[in-house]
Coordinates of C-alpha atoms and ligand atoms in Angstrom, one line a residue:
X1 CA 0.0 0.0 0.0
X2 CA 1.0 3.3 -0.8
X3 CA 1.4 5.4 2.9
X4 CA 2.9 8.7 1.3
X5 CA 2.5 10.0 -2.0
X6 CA 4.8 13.0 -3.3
X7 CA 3.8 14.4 -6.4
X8 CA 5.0 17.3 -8.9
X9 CA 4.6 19.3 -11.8
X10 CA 8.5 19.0 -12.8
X11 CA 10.9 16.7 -13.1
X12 CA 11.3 13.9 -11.6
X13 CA 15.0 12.4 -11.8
X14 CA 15.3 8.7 -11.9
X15 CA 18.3 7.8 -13.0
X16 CA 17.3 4.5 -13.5
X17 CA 18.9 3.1 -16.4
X18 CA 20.7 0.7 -16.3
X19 CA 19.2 -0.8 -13.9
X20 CA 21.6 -2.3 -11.3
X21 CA 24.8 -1.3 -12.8
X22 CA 26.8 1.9 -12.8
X23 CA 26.3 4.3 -15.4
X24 CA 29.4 4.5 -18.2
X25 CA 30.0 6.9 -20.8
X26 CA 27.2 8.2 -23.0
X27 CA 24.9 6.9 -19.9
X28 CA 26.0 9.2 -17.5
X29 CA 25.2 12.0 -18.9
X30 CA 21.3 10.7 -18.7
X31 CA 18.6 11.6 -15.4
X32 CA 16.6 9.5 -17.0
X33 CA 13.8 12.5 -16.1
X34 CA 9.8 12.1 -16.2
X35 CA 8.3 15.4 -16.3
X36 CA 5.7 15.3 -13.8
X37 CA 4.6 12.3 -11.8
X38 CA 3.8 10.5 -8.8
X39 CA 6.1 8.7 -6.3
X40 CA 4.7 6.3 -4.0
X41 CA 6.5 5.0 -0.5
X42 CA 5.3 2.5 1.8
X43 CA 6.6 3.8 5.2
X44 CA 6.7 0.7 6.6
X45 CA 9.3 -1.2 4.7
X46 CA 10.8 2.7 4.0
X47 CA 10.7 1.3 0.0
X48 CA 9.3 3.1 -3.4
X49 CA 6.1 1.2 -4.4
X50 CA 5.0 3.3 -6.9
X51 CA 6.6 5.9 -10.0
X52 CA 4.6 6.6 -12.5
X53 CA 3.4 10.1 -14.6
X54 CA -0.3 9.0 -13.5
X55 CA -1.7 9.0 -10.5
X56 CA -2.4 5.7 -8.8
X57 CA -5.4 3.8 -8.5
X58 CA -7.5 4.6 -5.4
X59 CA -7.3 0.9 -4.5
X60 CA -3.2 1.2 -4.1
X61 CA -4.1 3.9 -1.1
X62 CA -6.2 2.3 0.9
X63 CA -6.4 3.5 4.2
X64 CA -4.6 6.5 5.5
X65 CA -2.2 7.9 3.0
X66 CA -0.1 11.4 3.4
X67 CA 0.0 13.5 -0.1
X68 CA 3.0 15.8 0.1
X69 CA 2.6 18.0 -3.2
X70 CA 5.7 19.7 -4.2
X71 CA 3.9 21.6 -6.8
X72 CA 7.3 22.0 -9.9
X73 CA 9.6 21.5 -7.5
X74 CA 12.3 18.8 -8.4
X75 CA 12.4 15.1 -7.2
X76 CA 15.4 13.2 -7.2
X77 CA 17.2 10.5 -5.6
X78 CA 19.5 11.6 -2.2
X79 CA 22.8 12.0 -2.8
X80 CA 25.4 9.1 -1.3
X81 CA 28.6 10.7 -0.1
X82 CA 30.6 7.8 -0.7
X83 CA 34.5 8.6 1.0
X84 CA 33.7 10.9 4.1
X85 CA 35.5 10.7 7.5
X86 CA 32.3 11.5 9.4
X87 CA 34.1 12.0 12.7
X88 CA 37.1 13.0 14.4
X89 CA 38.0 15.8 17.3
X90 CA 39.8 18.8 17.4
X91 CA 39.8 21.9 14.4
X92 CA 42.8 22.2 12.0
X93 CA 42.0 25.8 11.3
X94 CA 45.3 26.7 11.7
X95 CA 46.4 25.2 8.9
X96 CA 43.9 25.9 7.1
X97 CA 44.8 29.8 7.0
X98 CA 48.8 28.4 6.8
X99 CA 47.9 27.0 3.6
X100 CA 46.4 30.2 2.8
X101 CA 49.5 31.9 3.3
X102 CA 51.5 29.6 0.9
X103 CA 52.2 26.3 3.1
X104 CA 51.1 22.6 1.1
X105 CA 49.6 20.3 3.0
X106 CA 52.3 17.9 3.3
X107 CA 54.2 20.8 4.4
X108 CA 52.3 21.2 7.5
X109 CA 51.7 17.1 7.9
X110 CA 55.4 17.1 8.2
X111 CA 55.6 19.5 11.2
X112 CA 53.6 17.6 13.4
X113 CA 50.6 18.5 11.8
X114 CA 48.3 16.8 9.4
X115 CA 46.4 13.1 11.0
X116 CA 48.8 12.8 13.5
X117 CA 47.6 16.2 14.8
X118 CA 43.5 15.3 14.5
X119 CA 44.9 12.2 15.6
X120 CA 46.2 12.8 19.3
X121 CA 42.8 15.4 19.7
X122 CA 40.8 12.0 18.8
X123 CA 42.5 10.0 21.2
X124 CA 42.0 12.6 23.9
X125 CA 38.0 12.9 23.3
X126 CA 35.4 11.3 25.3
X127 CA 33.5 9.1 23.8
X128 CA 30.2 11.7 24.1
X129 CA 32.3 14.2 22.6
X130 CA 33.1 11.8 19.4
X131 CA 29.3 11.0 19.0
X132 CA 28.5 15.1 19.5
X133 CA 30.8 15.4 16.8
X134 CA 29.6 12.8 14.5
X135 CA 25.4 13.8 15.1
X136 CA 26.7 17.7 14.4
X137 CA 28.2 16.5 10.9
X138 CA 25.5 13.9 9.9
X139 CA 23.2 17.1 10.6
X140 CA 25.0 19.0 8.1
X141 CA 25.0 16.3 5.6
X142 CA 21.6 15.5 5.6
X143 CA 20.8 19.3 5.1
X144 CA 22.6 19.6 2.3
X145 CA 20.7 16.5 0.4
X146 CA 22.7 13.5 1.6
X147 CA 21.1 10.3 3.1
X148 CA 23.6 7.6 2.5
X149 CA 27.3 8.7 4.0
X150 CA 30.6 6.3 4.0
X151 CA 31.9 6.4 7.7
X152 CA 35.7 6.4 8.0
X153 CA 37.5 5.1 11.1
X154 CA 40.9 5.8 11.1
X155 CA 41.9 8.8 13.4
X156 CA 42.5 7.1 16.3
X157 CA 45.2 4.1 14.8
X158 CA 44.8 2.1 17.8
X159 CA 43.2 -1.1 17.9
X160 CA 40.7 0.3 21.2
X161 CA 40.8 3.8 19.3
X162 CA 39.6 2.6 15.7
X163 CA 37.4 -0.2 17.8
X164 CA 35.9 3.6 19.6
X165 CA 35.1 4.9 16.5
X166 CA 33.6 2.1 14.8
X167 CA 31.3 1.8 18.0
X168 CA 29.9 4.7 17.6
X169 CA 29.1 5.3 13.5
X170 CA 27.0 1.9 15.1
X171 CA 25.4 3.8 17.6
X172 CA 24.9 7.4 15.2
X173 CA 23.4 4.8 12.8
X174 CA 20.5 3.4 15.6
X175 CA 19.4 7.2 15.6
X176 CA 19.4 8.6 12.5
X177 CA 17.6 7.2 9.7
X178 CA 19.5 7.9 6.6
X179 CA 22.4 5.4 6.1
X180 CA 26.1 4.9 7.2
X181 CA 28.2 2.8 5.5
X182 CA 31.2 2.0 7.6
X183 CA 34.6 1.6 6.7
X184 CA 38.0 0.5 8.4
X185 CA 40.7 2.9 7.9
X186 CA 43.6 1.4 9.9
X187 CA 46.2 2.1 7.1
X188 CA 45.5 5.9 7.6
X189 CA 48.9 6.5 8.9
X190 CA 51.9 4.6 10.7
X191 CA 51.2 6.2 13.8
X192 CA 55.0 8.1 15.0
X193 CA 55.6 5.5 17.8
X194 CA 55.2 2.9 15.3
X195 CA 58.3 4.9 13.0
X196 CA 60.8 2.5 13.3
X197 CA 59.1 -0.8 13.3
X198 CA 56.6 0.3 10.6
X199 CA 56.1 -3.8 10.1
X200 CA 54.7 -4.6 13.7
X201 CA 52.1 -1.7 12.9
X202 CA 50.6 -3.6 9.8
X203 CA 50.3 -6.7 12.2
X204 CA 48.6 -4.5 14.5
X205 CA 45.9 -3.7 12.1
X206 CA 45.9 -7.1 10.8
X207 CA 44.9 -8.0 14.0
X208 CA 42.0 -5.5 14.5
X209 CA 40.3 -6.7 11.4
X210 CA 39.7 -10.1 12.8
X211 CA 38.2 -7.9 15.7
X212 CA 35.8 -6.1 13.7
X213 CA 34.7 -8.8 11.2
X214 CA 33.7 -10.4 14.5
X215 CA 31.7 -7.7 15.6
X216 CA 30.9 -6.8 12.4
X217 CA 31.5 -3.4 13.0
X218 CA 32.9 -2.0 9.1
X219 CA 32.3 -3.4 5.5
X220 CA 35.0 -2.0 3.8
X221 CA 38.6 -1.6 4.3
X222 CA 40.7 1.1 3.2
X223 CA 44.3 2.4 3.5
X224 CA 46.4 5.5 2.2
X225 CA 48.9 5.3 0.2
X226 CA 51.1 7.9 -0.1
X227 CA 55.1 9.2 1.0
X228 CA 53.2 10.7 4.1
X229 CA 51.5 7.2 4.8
X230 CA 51.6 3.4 3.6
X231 CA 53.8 2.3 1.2
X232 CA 52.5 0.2 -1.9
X233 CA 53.0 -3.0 -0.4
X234 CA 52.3 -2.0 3.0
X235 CA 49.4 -1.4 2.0
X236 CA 48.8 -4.4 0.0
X237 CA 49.3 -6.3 2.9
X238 CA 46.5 -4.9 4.7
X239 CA 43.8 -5.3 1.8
X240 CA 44.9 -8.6 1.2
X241 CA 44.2 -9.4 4.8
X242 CA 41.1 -7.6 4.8
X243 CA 39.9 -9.7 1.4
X244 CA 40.6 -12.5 3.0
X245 CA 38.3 -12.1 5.8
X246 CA 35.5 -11.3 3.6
X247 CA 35.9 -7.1 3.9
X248 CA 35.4 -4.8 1.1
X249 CA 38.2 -3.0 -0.3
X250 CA 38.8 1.0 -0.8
X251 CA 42.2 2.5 -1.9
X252 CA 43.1 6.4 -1.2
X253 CA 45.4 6.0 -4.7
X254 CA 47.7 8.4 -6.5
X255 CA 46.4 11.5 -4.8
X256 CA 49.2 13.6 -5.1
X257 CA 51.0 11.5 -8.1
X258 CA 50.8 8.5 -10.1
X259 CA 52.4 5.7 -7.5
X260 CA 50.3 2.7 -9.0
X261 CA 48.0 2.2 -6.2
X262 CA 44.9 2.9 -8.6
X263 CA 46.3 -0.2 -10.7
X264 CA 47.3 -1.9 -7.4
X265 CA 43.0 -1.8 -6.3
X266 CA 42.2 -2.9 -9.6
X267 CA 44.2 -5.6 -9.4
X268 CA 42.8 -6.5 -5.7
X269 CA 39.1 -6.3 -7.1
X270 CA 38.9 -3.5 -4.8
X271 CA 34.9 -1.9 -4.9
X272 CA 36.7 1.8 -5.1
X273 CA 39.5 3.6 -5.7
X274 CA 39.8 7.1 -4.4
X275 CA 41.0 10.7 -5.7
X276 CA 43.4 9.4 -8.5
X277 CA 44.4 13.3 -9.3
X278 CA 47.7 12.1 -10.3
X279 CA 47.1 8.9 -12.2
X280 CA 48.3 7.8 -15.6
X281 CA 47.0 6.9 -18.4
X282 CA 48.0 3.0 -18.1
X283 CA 46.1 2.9 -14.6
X284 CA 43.4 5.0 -16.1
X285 CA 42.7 1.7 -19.2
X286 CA 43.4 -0.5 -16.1
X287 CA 40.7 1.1 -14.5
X288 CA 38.2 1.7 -17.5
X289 CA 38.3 -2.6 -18.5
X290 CA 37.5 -3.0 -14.7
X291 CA 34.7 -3.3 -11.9
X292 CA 36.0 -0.9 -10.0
X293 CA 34.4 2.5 -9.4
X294 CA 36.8 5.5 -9.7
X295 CA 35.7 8.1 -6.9
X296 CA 36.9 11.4 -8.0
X297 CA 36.9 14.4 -4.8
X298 CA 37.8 18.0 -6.7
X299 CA 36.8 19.1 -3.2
X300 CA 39.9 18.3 -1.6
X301 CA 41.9 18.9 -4.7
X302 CA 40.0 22.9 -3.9
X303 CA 41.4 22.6 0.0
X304 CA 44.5 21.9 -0.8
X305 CA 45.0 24.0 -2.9
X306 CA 46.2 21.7 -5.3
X307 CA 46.6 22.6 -9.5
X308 CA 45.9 18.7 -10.0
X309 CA 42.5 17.6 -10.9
X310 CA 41.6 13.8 -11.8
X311 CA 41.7 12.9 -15.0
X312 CA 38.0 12.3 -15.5
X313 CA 37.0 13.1 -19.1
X314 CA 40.1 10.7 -20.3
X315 CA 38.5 7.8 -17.1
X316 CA 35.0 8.6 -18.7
X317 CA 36.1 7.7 -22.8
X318 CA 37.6 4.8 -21.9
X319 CA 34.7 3.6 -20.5
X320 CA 35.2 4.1 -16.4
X321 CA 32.4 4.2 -13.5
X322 CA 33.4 7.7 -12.2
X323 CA 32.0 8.6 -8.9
X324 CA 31.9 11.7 -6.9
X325 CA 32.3 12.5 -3.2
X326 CA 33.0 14.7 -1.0
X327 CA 36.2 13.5 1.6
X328 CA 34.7 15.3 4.6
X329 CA 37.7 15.6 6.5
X330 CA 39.5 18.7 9.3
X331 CA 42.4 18.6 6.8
X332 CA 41.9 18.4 3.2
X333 CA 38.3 19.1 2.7
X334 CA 36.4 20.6 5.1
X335 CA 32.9 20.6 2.8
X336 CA 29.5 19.2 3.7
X337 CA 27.5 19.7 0.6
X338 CA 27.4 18.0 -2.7
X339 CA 26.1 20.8 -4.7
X340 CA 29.2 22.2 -4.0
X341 CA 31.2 19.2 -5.6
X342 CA 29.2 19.8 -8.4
X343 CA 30.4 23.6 -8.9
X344 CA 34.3 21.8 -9.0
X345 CA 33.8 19.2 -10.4
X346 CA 32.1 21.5 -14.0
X347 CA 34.0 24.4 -13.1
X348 CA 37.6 22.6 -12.2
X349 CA 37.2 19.0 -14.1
X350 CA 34.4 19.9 -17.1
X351 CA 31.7 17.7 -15.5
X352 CA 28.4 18.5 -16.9
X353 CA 25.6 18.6 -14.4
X354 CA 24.1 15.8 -15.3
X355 CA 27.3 13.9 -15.6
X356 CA 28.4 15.3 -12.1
X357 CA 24.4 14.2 -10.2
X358 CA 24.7 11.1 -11.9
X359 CA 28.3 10.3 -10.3
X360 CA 27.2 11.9 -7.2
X361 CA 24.7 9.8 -6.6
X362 CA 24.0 6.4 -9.2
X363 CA 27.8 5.6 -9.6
X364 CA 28.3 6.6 -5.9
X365 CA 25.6 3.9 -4.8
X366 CA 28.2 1.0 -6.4
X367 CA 31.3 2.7 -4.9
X368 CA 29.5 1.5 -1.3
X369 CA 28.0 -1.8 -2.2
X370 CA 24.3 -0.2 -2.3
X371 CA 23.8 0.2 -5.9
X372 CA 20.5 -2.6 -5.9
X373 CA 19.0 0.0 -3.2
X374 CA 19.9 3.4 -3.6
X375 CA 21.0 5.9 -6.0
X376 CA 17.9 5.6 -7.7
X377 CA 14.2 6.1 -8.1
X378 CA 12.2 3.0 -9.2
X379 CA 9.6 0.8 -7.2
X380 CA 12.0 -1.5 -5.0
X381 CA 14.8 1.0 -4.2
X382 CA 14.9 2.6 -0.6
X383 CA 12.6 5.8 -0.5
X384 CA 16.0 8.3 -0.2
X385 CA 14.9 10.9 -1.6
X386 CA 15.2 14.6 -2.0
X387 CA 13.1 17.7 -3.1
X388 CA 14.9 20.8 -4.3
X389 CA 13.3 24.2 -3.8
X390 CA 13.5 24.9 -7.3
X391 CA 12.2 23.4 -10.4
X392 CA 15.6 23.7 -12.4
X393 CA 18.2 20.9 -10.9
X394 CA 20.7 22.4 -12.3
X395 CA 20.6 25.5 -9.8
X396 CA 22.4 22.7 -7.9
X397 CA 25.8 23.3 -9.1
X398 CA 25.4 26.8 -10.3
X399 CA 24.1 28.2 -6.7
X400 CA 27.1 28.5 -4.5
X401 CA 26.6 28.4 -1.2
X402 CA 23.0 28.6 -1.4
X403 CA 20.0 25.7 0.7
X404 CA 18.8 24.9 -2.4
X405 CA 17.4 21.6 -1.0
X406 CA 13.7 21.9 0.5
X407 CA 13.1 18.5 1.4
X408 CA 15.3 15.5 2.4
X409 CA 13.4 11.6 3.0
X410 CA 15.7 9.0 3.9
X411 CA 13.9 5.3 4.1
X412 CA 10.7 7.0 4.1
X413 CA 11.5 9.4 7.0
X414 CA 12.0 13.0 6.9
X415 CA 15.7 14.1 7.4
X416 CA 14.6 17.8 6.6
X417 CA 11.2 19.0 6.1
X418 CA 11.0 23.1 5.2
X419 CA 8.0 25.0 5.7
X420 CA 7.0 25.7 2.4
X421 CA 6.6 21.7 1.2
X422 CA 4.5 21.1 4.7
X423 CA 1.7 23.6 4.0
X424 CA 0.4 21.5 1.5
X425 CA 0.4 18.4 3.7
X426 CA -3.1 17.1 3.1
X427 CA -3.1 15.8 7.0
X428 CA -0.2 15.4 9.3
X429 CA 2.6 13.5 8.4
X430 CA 3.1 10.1 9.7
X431 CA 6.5 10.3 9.0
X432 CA 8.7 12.0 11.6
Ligands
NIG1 O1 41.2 11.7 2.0 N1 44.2 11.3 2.1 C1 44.1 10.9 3.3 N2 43.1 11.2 4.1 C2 42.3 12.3 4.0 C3 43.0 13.5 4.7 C4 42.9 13.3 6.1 C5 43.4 14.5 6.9 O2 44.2 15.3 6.4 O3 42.9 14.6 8.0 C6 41.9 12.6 2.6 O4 42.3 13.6 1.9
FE2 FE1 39.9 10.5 2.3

């Protein structure tokens, strides 16, 4: 039965096709859009059961049923942040205005700053202050349109720190109805009193994955490789560990330069692999005859002031699954809304709009193992969805720094509901 109806006179955007798989090339650049229309949730299973341009049948709403009119607003899918760091402690301000004045981030990582830094603040927290911190940013998040989030652990490399951590994206996930998708960061870092026996560390996480598959506290496992972090095969190690025991795998890879760790994930089967600003063009056909999703973040590229940008247009003609994200992070990207990503990623990588929603959102389903339930709008995907306060969806990228979303529904439940959507409520809302 249909519980709650949301209708419009503009566009819907489904983003359907192809169904269960990621969109490639010429595809992504499709909404798949049905002007005007009708979706249909059941609140109770928090599922679509209804998308059509027609209204449905009286006998699909029997009993009490909630019509939420959005008169030409736009409909469209929630967007899934698929790399974010959802929560750590302390503010790196500081070297946020050092960069400003000329410093690089590795620069500053270098001088004690950097993860270590958000690292020793995490450590220090109480475990009230971590979960403050992580309901503050899921707040943000869900305000700016996003209902499915990638959690990363990974600020506390210990194994009772990262255990901490992963603990409580369980417990922000019993209260808030949008989804978090956790991952196990351990190869963040070698943690400073680890510098000289770098090897024992690796065992260390090794260890802590047997720990959380138990407890089944992450999905994925990811590490960072980089001259600031893991090595290559340090990180190797890890993910073949992690594969072993049945996790998921995400690579940060050739952020900063092309060091083969993109072609390293694609040679692991890894589900993602992440920023890939300085990759080259052997990884990128690698990458393009593979499964794996390439999750492009211009945001941090933006923080860091950084003149690289990934390679997307050359990933997208060969014939890669290019996603988009966000990194929420205290050092390299600081940024909460996707609308934003979509201003850099057209104004600094050439994404159309369309290209940049569809990567933001389809595409970003896959990169966290949720592309049969989200990322879409058809009957049998997870009622995510989001209305925008205008009936043009590409104000999205084009309106910096404006609330351009109205209305956020994650599983059938309101996120966000603004004023001007609930006066035509035709009764009160089941939904909370
Ligand atoms: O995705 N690259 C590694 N990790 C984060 C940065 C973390 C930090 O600086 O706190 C990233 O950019
Ligand atoms: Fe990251």
């Amino acid at each position: 039965m249909i519980k709650f109806l949301l209708r419009t006179r503009g566009p819907i955007l489904t983003l359907r096709e192809p169904y269960h798989a990621p969109k490639r090339q010429e595809a992504l650049c499709d909404l798949n859009i049905i002007f005007g229309g009708f979706v249909g949730i059941d609140t109770e299973s928090g599922k679509i059961n209804y998308l059509s341009q027609h209204p449905p049948e009286k006998s699909l709403m029997n009993g009490r049923c909630v019509e939420y009119d959005a008169g030409a607003r736009v409909i469209m899918p929630g967007f899934v942040d698929c790399h974010n760091h959802l929560l750590w402690a302390g503010s790196r301000a500081h070297e946020f205005f050092a960069r400003c004045k000329g410093a690089t981030y590795h620069e500053i990582a270098e001088a004690d700053g950097g993860i270590a830094y958000t690292r020793q603040k995490t450590l220090d927290a109480t475990e009230d202050e971590l979960l403050e911190n992580g309901r503050r940013h899921l707040r943000m998040l869900a305000d700016h349109g996003v209902t499915t989030v990638e959690a990363k652990s990974g600020y506390a490399l210990t194994k009772e720190g990262e255990l901490r951590t992963l603990r409580a994206f369980a417990r922000l996930q019993s209260e808030f109805a949008g989804t978090i998708v956790p991952t196990y960061l351990g190869g963040h870092l070698i943690p400073p009193e680890f510098a000289d026996r770098r090897e024992k560390y690796i065992d260390e996480v090794i260890q802590t994955l047997a720990v959380i598959r138990r407890e089944k506290l992450a999905e994925f496992c990811d590490v960072f490789v980089d001259p600031l972090a893991l090595t290559r095969e340090e990180g190797r190690r890890i993910l073949l560990a992690a594969k072993e025991q049945g996790f998921l795998l995400k690579l940060h890879a050739d952020e900063f330069g092309d060091d083969g760790t993109s072609a390293l994930g694609v040679e692991l089967g890894a589900t993602s692999v992440d920023h890939l600003a300085g990759m080259g063009s052997e990884s990128i056909k690698k990458l393009a005859e593979s499964g794996t999703i390439a999750v492009l973040l211009p945001a941090t590229m933006f923080f860091t002031q950084t003149a690289l940008n990934a390679p997307v247009r050359e990933l997208i003609d060969a014939g890669a699954a290019v996603a988009l994200a966000t990194d929420l992070n205290p050092g390299s990207s600081l940024v909460f809304d996707p609308s934003f990503v979509l201003t850099l990623a057209g104004l600094r990588m050439g994404m159309a709009c369309d290209e940049a929603i569809n990567a933001h959102i389809k595409n970003a389903a896959f990169a966290v193992g949720r592309g049969y339930t989200k990322g879409s709008l058809a009957p049998g995907m997870d009622a995510d969805i989001v209305v925008l306060d205008t009936g043009d969806y590409r104000e999205l990228g084009y309106y910096i720094g404006a609330d351009n979303v109205d209305t956020v529904i994650a599983r059938g439940r309101f996120l966000k509901r603004r004023g001007c959507l609930t006066d035509t409520l035709a009764g009160e809302a089941m939904l909370e």
